[in-house]
Amino acid sequence: MIRVLLADDQSLVRAGFRALLDAQRDIEVAGEASDGEEALRKVRELRPDVVLMDIRMPLLDGLAATRRITDDEGLEGVKVVMLTTFELDEYVFEAIRSGASGFLVKDTEPEELLRAVRAVVEGDALLSPGVTRRLIAEFAARSKEPAAAGTLAELTEREREVMALVGIGLSNEEIARRLVVSPLTAKTHVSRTMVKLGARDRAQLVVLAYESGLVRPGWLG
């Protein structure tokens, strides 16, 4: 059973999400929070698998709350999906850098929300449909100067190649087609790369691809 915490200051939004999620056999809503401080308390108390976190909330915004969750080693298994009204909310980039597993716009289709919850539990990054490359391009434009490439020293040549393709927004299936390998092989390479670099998930792998200089702004394959 996948346990989800809903953190949003709008009760109608929480009610809508709860109705959808609780109707699934493999998902349950473990709790709700109406501000960032309450979200932190509930996460520590309930240890949910996934937090659907609104970016803009009173007392403590979703970005700050996400940083505290992802910085807490005791909450390592908790995945955060940011919720935003706009596809390219200015805070989304910092949220990804801070460890959020991805983001969704609030008016996303119900099926996409359910897919998101299940995907992040499996360790996949989650971005709203059609936004992935635009988000990555914008992130690249805002990213810091590349760090020393020594952080990639443990990677094989193929793993670097796969990481670069993840960095430009390709899915496992697209990577498999590009490299002429099976999707399972592509997924295995992605997983091994994340383990070697200590990345929480695919979203952090994208961040590392840019910050290491492996992928350059404007290179969208």
PDB file of C-alpha atoms in Angstrom:
ATOM      1  CA  MET A   1       0.000   0.000   0.000  1.00  0.00           C
ATOM      2  CA  ILE A   2       1.374   3.418  -1.008  1.00  0.00           C
ATOM      3  CA  ARG A   3       0.791   5.982   1.749  1.00  0.00           C
ATOM      4  CA  VAL A   4       0.360   9.614   0.677  1.00  0.00           C
ATOM      5  CA  LEU A   5       0.355  12.882   2.646  1.00  0.00           C
ATOM      6  CA  LEU A   6      -1.572  15.796   1.107  1.00  0.00           C
ATOM      7  CA  ALA A   7      -0.086  19.234   1.882  1.00  0.00           C
ATOM      8  CA  ASP A   8      -2.116  22.104   0.448  1.00  0.00           C
ATOM      9  CA  ASP A   9      -3.742  25.148   2.052  1.00  0.00           C
ATOM     10  CA  GLN A  10      -6.902  24.736  -0.055  1.00  0.00           C
ATOM     11  CA  SER A  11      -9.305  22.274   1.527  1.00  0.00           C
ATOM     12  CA  LEU A  12     -11.143  21.688  -1.762  1.00  0.00           C
ATOM     13  CA  VAL A  13      -7.905  20.653  -3.476  1.00  0.00           C
ATOM     14  CA  ARG A  14      -7.113  18.227  -0.675  1.00  0.00           C
ATOM     15  CA  ALA A  15     -10.636  16.811  -0.761  1.00  0.00           C
ATOM     16  CA  GLY A  16     -10.453  16.214  -4.499  1.00  0.00           C
ATOM     17  CA  PHE A  17      -7.091  14.483  -4.274  1.00  0.00           C
ATOM     18  CA  ARG A  18      -8.229  12.391  -1.305  1.00  0.00           C
ATOM     19  CA  ALA A  19     -11.323  11.153  -3.124  1.00  0.00           C
ATOM     20  CA  LEU A  20      -9.253  10.106  -6.125  1.00  0.00           C
ATOM     21  CA  LEU A  21      -6.414   8.477  -4.193  1.00  0.00           C
ATOM     22  CA  ASP A  22      -8.522   6.657  -1.620  1.00  0.00           C
ATOM     23  CA  ALA A  23     -10.503   5.041  -4.435  1.00  0.00           C
ATOM     24  CA  GLN A  24      -7.375   3.118  -5.518  1.00  0.00           C
ATOM     25  CA  ARG A  25      -6.653  -0.343  -4.163  1.00  0.00           C
ATOM     26  CA  ASP A  26      -2.922   0.293  -3.803  1.00  0.00           C
ATOM     27  CA  ILE A  27      -2.992   3.880  -2.457  1.00  0.00           C
ATOM     28  CA  GLU A  28      -4.252   5.442   0.763  1.00  0.00           C
ATOM     29  CA  VAL A  29      -4.151   8.980   2.131  1.00  0.00           C
ATOM     30  CA  ALA A  30      -2.236   8.804   5.407  1.00  0.00           C
ATOM     31  CA  GLY A  31      -2.935  12.411   6.403  1.00  0.00           C
ATOM     32  CA  GLU A  32      -3.398  16.035   5.392  1.00  0.00           C
ATOM     33  CA  ALA A  33      -1.676  19.342   6.169  1.00  0.00           C
ATOM     34  CA  SER A  34      -2.744  22.914   5.437  1.00  0.00           C
ATOM     35  CA  ASP A  35       0.651  24.617   5.841  1.00  0.00           C
ATOM     36  CA  GLY A  36       4.324  23.779   5.624  1.00  0.00           C
ATOM     37  CA  GLU A  37       4.934  23.480   9.348  1.00  0.00           C
ATOM     38  CA  GLU A  38       2.062  21.041   9.730  1.00  0.00           C
ATOM     39  CA  ALA A  39       3.331  19.108   6.700  1.00  0.00           C
ATOM     40  CA  LEU A  40       6.724  18.651   8.375  1.00  0.00           C
ATOM     41  CA  ARG A  41       5.126  17.449  11.596  1.00  0.00           C
ATOM     42  CA  LYS A  42       2.893  15.008   9.749  1.00  0.00           C
ATOM     43  CA  VAL A  43       5.771  13.660   7.653  1.00  0.00           C
ATOM     44  CA  ARG A  44       7.816  12.940  10.775  1.00  0.00           C
ATOM     45  CA  GLU A  45       4.838  11.399  12.530  1.00  0.00           C
ATOM     46  CA  LEU A  46       3.333   9.361   9.691  1.00  0.00           C
ATOM     47  CA  ARG A  47       6.372   8.607   7.482  1.00  0.00           C
ATOM     48  CA  PRO A  48       4.377   8.547   4.211  1.00  0.00           C
ATOM     49  CA  ASP A  49       5.834   7.185   0.996  1.00  0.00           C
ATOM     50  CA  VAL A  50       4.876  10.275  -1.011  1.00  0.00           C
ATOM     51  CA  VAL A  51       4.066  13.891  -0.135  1.00  0.00           C
ATOM     52  CA  LEU A  52       2.004  15.908  -2.602  1.00  0.00           C
ATOM     53  CA  MET A  53       3.316  19.347  -1.609  1.00  0.00           C
ATOM     54  CA  ASP A  54       1.872  22.688  -2.695  1.00  0.00           C
ATOM     55  CA  ILE A  55       4.608  25.236  -3.365  1.00  0.00           C
ATOM     56  CA  ARG A  56       2.771  28.209  -1.890  1.00  0.00           C
ATOM     57  CA  MET A  57       1.529  27.670   1.670  1.00  0.00           C
ATOM     58  CA  PRO A  58       1.390  29.794   4.844  1.00  0.00           C
ATOM     59  CA  LEU A  59       3.860  29.640   7.776  1.00  0.00           C
ATOM     60  CA  LEU A  60       6.391  27.626   5.773  1.00  0.00           C
ATOM     61  CA  ASP A  61       6.236  27.345   2.004  1.00  0.00           C
ATOM     62  CA  GLY A  62       6.463  24.039   0.190  1.00  0.00           C
ATOM     63  CA  LEU A  63       9.993  24.698  -1.042  1.00  0.00           C
ATOM     64  CA  ALA A  64      11.372  25.209   2.484  1.00  0.00           C
ATOM     65  CA  ALA A  65       9.426  22.209   3.761  1.00  0.00           C
ATOM     66  CA  THR A  66      10.832  20.061   0.950  1.00  0.00           C
ATOM     67  CA  ARG A  67      14.388  21.087   1.776  1.00  0.00           C
ATOM     68  CA  ARG A  68      13.912  20.077   5.405  1.00  0.00           C
ATOM     69  CA  ILE A  69      12.446  16.722   4.408  1.00  0.00           C
ATOM     70  CA  THR A  70      15.147  15.871   1.868  1.00  0.00           C
ATOM     71  CA  ASP A  71      17.931  17.049   4.218  1.00  0.00           C
ATOM     72  CA  ASP A  72      16.694  14.781   7.027  1.00  0.00           C
ATOM     73  CA  GLU A  73      18.452  11.408   6.786  1.00  0.00           C
ATOM     74  CA  GLY A  74      15.690   9.849   8.856  1.00  0.00           C
ATOM     75  CA  LEU A  75      13.190  10.718   6.111  1.00  0.00           C
ATOM     76  CA  GLU A  76      15.254   9.324   3.245  1.00  0.00           C
ATOM     77  CA  GLY A  77      12.441   7.108   1.968  1.00  0.00           C
ATOM     78  CA  VAL A  78       9.917   9.977   1.673  1.00  0.00           C
ATOM     79  CA  LYS A  79       9.402  11.249  -1.874  1.00  0.00           C
ATOM     80  CA  VAL A  80       8.094  14.755  -2.543  1.00  0.00           C
ATOM     81  CA  VAL A  81       6.078  15.776  -5.589  1.00  0.00           C
ATOM     82  CA  MET A  82       5.543  19.532  -5.830  1.00  0.00           C
ATOM     83  CA  LEU A  83       2.156  20.875  -6.857  1.00  0.00           C
ATOM     84  CA  THR A  84       1.977  24.145  -8.748  1.00  0.00           C
ATOM     85  CA  THR A  85      -0.643  26.213 -10.550  1.00  0.00           C
ATOM     86  CA  PHE A  86       1.729  27.053 -13.383  1.00  0.00           C
ATOM     87  CA  GLU A  87       3.762  24.647 -15.511  1.00  0.00           C
ATOM     88  CA  LEU A  88       7.021  26.547 -15.091  1.00  0.00           C
ATOM     89  CA  ASP A  89       6.649  28.036 -11.641  1.00  0.00           C
ATOM     90  CA  GLU A  90       9.877  29.852 -10.757  1.00  0.00           C
ATOM     91  CA  TYR A  91      10.282  27.789  -7.603  1.00  0.00           C
ATOM     92  CA  VAL A  92      10.121  24.434  -9.349  1.00  0.00           C
ATOM     93  CA  PHE A  93      13.787  24.613 -10.368  1.00  0.00           C
ATOM     94  CA  GLU A  94      14.938  25.097  -6.794  1.00  0.00           C
ATOM     95  CA  ALA A  95      12.565  22.361  -5.673  1.00  0.00           C
ATOM     96  CA  ILE A  96      14.199  19.870  -8.041  1.00  0.00           C
ATOM     97  CA  ARG A  97      17.639  20.989  -6.891  1.00  0.00           C
ATOM     98  CA  SER A  98      16.494  20.577  -3.275  1.00  0.00           C
ATOM     99  CA  GLY A  99      15.529  16.956  -3.784  1.00  0.00           C
ATOM    100  CA  ALA A 100      11.904  16.951  -4.895  1.00  0.00           C
ATOM    101  CA  SER A 101      11.187  13.977  -7.156  1.00  0.00           C
ATOM    102  CA  GLY A 102       9.281  16.139  -9.613  1.00  0.00           C
ATOM    103  CA  PHE A 103       6.228  18.314  -9.975  1.00  0.00           C
ATOM    104  CA  LEU A 104       2.704  18.365 -11.311  1.00  0.00           C
ATOM    105  CA  VAL A 105       0.361  21.155 -12.262  1.00  0.00           C
ATOM    106  CA  LYS A 106      -2.787  21.076 -10.141  1.00  0.00           C
ATOM    107  CA  ASP A 107      -5.140  20.672 -13.082  1.00  0.00           C
ATOM    108  CA  THR A 108      -3.393  17.519 -14.300  1.00  0.00           C
ATOM    109  CA  GLU A 109      -5.560  14.627 -15.427  1.00  0.00           C
ATOM    110  CA  PRO A 110      -6.529  12.136 -12.670  1.00  0.00           C
ATOM    111  CA  GLU A 111      -4.716   9.297 -14.443  1.00  0.00           C
ATOM    112  CA  GLU A 112      -1.522  11.338 -14.528  1.00  0.00           C
ATOM    113  CA  LEU A 113      -1.715  12.056 -10.801  1.00  0.00           C
ATOM    114  CA  LEU A 114      -2.081   8.354 -10.052  1.00  0.00           C
ATOM    115  CA  ARG A 115       0.791   7.517 -12.383  1.00  0.00           C
ATOM    116  CA  ALA A 116       2.887  10.151 -10.620  1.00  0.00           C
ATOM    117  CA  VAL A 117       2.356   8.689  -7.180  1.00  0.00           C
ATOM    118  CA  ARG A 118       3.237   5.204  -8.353  1.00  0.00           C
ATOM    119  CA  ALA A 119       6.210   6.393 -10.424  1.00  0.00           C
ATOM    120  CA  VAL A 120       8.032   8.261  -7.659  1.00  0.00           C
ATOM    121  CA  VAL A 121       7.690   5.284  -5.324  1.00  0.00           C
ATOM    122  CA  GLU A 122       9.593   3.298  -7.983  1.00  0.00           C
ATOM    123  CA  GLY A 123      12.328   5.931  -8.000  1.00  0.00           C
ATOM    124  CA  ASP A 124      11.386   7.675 -11.238  1.00  0.00           C
ATOM    125  CA  ALA A 125      11.342  11.437 -11.611  1.00  0.00           C
ATOM    126  CA  LEU A 126       7.956  12.876 -12.387  1.00  0.00           C
ATOM    127  CA  LEU A 127       7.303  15.902 -14.563  1.00  0.00           C
ATOM    128  CA  SER A 128       4.015  17.006 -16.049  1.00  0.00           C
ATOM    129  CA  PRO A 129       3.465  15.754 -19.607  1.00  0.00           C
ATOM    130  CA  GLY A 130       4.892  17.973 -22.309  1.00  0.00           C
ATOM    131  CA  VAL A 131       6.919  20.055 -19.848  1.00  0.00           C
ATOM    132  CA  THR A 132      10.040  17.929 -19.360  1.00  0.00           C
ATOM    133  CA  ARG A 133      12.302  19.463 -21.975  1.00  0.00           C
ATOM    134  CA  ARG A 134      11.106  23.020 -21.356  1.00  0.00           C
ATOM    135  CA  LEU A 135      11.739  22.586 -17.642  1.00  0.00           C
ATOM    136  CA  ILE A 136      15.212  21.196 -18.245  1.00  0.00           C
ATOM    137  CA  ALA A 137      16.050  23.999 -20.679  1.00  0.00           C
ATOM    138  CA  GLU A 138      14.968  26.578 -18.115  1.00  0.00           C
ATOM    139  CA  PHE A 139      16.849  24.804 -15.350  1.00  0.00           C
ATOM    140  CA  ALA A 140      19.969  24.785 -17.504  1.00  0.00           C
ATOM    141  CA  ALA A 141      19.708  28.522 -18.057  1.00  0.00           C
ATOM    142  CA  ARG A 142      19.535  29.065 -14.292  1.00  0.00           C
ATOM    143  CA  SER A 143      22.112  26.471 -13.287  1.00  0.00           C
ATOM    144  CA  LYS A 144      25.415  27.295 -11.651  1.00  0.00           C
ATOM    145  CA  GLU A 145      28.783  27.045 -13.389  1.00  0.00           C
ATOM    146  CA  PRO A 146      29.718  23.381 -13.970  1.00  0.00           C
ATOM    147  CA  ALA A 147      31.471  21.734 -11.062  1.00  0.00           C
ATOM    148  CA  ALA A 148      34.575  19.631 -11.505  1.00  0.00           C
ATOM    149  CA  ALA A 149      33.802  16.552 -13.593  1.00  0.00           C
ATOM    150  CA  GLY A 150      35.634  14.381 -11.051  1.00  0.00           C
ATOM    151  CA  THR A 151      32.305  13.504  -9.500  1.00  0.00           C
ATOM    152  CA  LEU A 152      31.658  11.315 -12.556  1.00  0.00           C
ATOM    153  CA  ALA A 153      34.948   9.421 -12.303  1.00  0.00           C
ATOM    154  CA  GLU A 154      33.277   6.222 -11.112  1.00  0.00           C
ATOM    155  CA  LEU A 155      30.963   6.040 -14.096  1.00  0.00           C
ATOM    156  CA  THR A 156      31.634   3.888 -17.141  1.00  0.00           C
ATOM    157  CA  GLU A 157      31.525   5.471 -20.585  1.00  0.00           C
ATOM    158  CA  ARG A 158      28.091   3.956 -21.192  1.00  0.00           C
ATOM    159  CA  GLU A 159      26.793   5.246 -17.844  1.00  0.00           C
ATOM    160  CA  ARG A 160      27.968   8.762 -18.716  1.00  0.00           C
ATOM    161  CA  GLU A 161      26.193   8.454 -22.049  1.00  0.00           C
ATOM    162  CA  VAL A 162      22.989   7.319 -20.350  1.00  0.00           C
ATOM    163  CA  MET A 163      23.239  10.102 -17.753  1.00  0.00           C
ATOM    164  CA  ALA A 164      23.576  12.679 -20.531  1.00  0.00           C
ATOM    165  CA  LEU A 165      20.430  11.331 -22.191  1.00  0.00           C
ATOM    166  CA  VAL A 166      18.562  11.478 -18.880  1.00  0.00           C
ATOM    167  CA  GLY A 167      19.811  15.057 -18.594  1.00  0.00           C
ATOM    168  CA  ILE A 168      18.173  16.093 -21.862  1.00  0.00           C
ATOM    169  CA  GLY A 169      14.851  14.636 -20.765  1.00  0.00           C
ATOM    170  CA  LEU A 170      14.709  11.218 -22.415  1.00  0.00           C
ATOM    171  CA  SER A 171      12.698   8.403 -20.833  1.00  0.00           C
ATOM    172  CA  ASN A 172      14.088   4.878 -20.417  1.00  0.00           C
ATOM    173  CA  GLU A 173      12.230   3.819 -23.562  1.00  0.00           C
ATOM    174  CA  GLU A 174      13.690   6.721 -25.566  1.00  0.00           C
ATOM    175  CA  ILE A 175      17.179   5.999 -24.221  1.00  0.00           C
ATOM    176  CA  ALA A 176      16.771   2.346 -25.224  1.00  0.00           C
ATOM    177  CA  ARG A 177      15.843   3.331 -28.777  1.00  0.00           C
ATOM    178  CA  ARG A 178      18.714   5.823 -28.989  1.00  0.00           C
ATOM    179  CA  LEU A 179      21.298   3.257 -27.816  1.00  0.00           C
ATOM    180  CA  VAL A 180      19.630   0.250 -29.474  1.00  0.00           C
ATOM    181  CA  VAL A 181      19.262  -1.681 -26.221  1.00  0.00           C
ATOM    182  CA  SER A 182      16.255  -3.008 -24.309  1.00  0.00           C
ATOM    183  CA  PRO A 183      14.282  -0.689 -21.965  1.00  0.00           C
ATOM    184  CA  LEU A 184      15.300  -2.957 -19.069  1.00  0.00           C
ATOM    185  CA  THR A 185      18.974  -2.483 -19.927  1.00  0.00           C
ATOM    186  CA  ALA A 186      18.488   1.277 -20.105  1.00  0.00           C
ATOM    187  CA  LYS A 187      16.730   1.261 -16.735  1.00  0.00           C
ATOM    188  CA  THR A 188      19.557  -0.796 -15.237  1.00  0.00           C
ATOM    189  CA  HIS A 189      22.156   1.712 -16.455  1.00  0.00           C
ATOM    190  CA  VAL A 190      20.136   4.603 -15.007  1.00  0.00           C
ATOM    191  CA  SER A 191      19.760   2.825 -11.662  1.00  0.00           C
ATOM    192  CA  ARG A 192      23.475   1.995 -11.417  1.00  0.00           C
ATOM    193  CA  THR A 193      24.372   5.582 -12.244  1.00  0.00           C
ATOM    194  CA  MET A 194      22.101   6.897  -9.493  1.00  0.00           C
ATOM    195  CA  VAL A 195      23.616   4.479  -6.969  1.00  0.00           C
ATOM    196  CA  LYS A 196      27.190   5.445  -7.879  1.00  0.00           C
ATOM    197  CA  LEU A 197      26.440   9.175  -7.609  1.00  0.00           C
ATOM    198  CA  GLY A 198      24.214   8.902  -4.542  1.00  0.00           C
ATOM    199  CA  ALA A 199      21.270  10.486  -6.376  1.00  0.00           C
ATOM    200  CA  ARG A 200      17.904  10.129  -4.676  1.00  0.00           C
ATOM    201  CA  ASP A 201      16.108   9.733  -7.969  1.00  0.00           C
ATOM    202  CA  ARG A 202      16.071  10.615 -11.641  1.00  0.00           C
ATOM    203  CA  ALA A 203      15.376  14.290 -10.977  1.00  0.00           C
ATOM    204  CA  GLN A 204      18.602  14.674  -9.032  1.00  0.00           C
ATOM    205  CA  LEU A 205      20.425  12.879 -11.838  1.00  0.00           C
ATOM    206  CA  VAL A 206      19.275  15.664 -14.185  1.00  0.00           C
ATOM    207  CA  VAL A 207      20.620  18.265 -11.761  1.00  0.00           C
ATOM    208  CA  LEU A 208      23.969  16.468 -11.510  1.00  0.00           C
ATOM    209  CA  ALA A 209      24.192  16.155 -15.295  1.00  0.00           C
ATOM    210  CA  TYR A 210      24.122  19.945 -15.582  1.00  0.00           C
ATOM    211  CA  GLU A 211      26.137  20.796 -12.494  1.00  0.00           C
ATOM    212  CA  SER A 212      28.944  18.435 -13.536  1.00  0.00           C
ATOM    213  CA  GLY A 213      29.045  19.947 -17.015  1.00  0.00           C
ATOM    214  CA  LEU A 214      28.155  16.628 -18.662  1.00  0.00           C
ATOM    215  CA  VAL A 215      25.152  18.327 -20.281  1.00  0.00           C
ATOM    216  CA  ARG A 216      25.357  21.912 -21.481  1.00  0.00           C
ATOM    217  CA  PRO A 217      22.591  24.544 -21.593  1.00  0.00           C
ATOM    218  CA  GLY A 218      20.947  24.530 -24.998  1.00  0.00           C
ATOM    219  CA  TRP A 219      21.843  20.902 -25.727  1.00  0.00           C
ATOM    220  CA  LEU A 220      18.462  19.224 -26.038  1.00  0.00           C
ATOM    221  CA  GLY A 221      19.497  16.416 -28.350  1.00  0.00           C
TER     222      GLY A 221
END
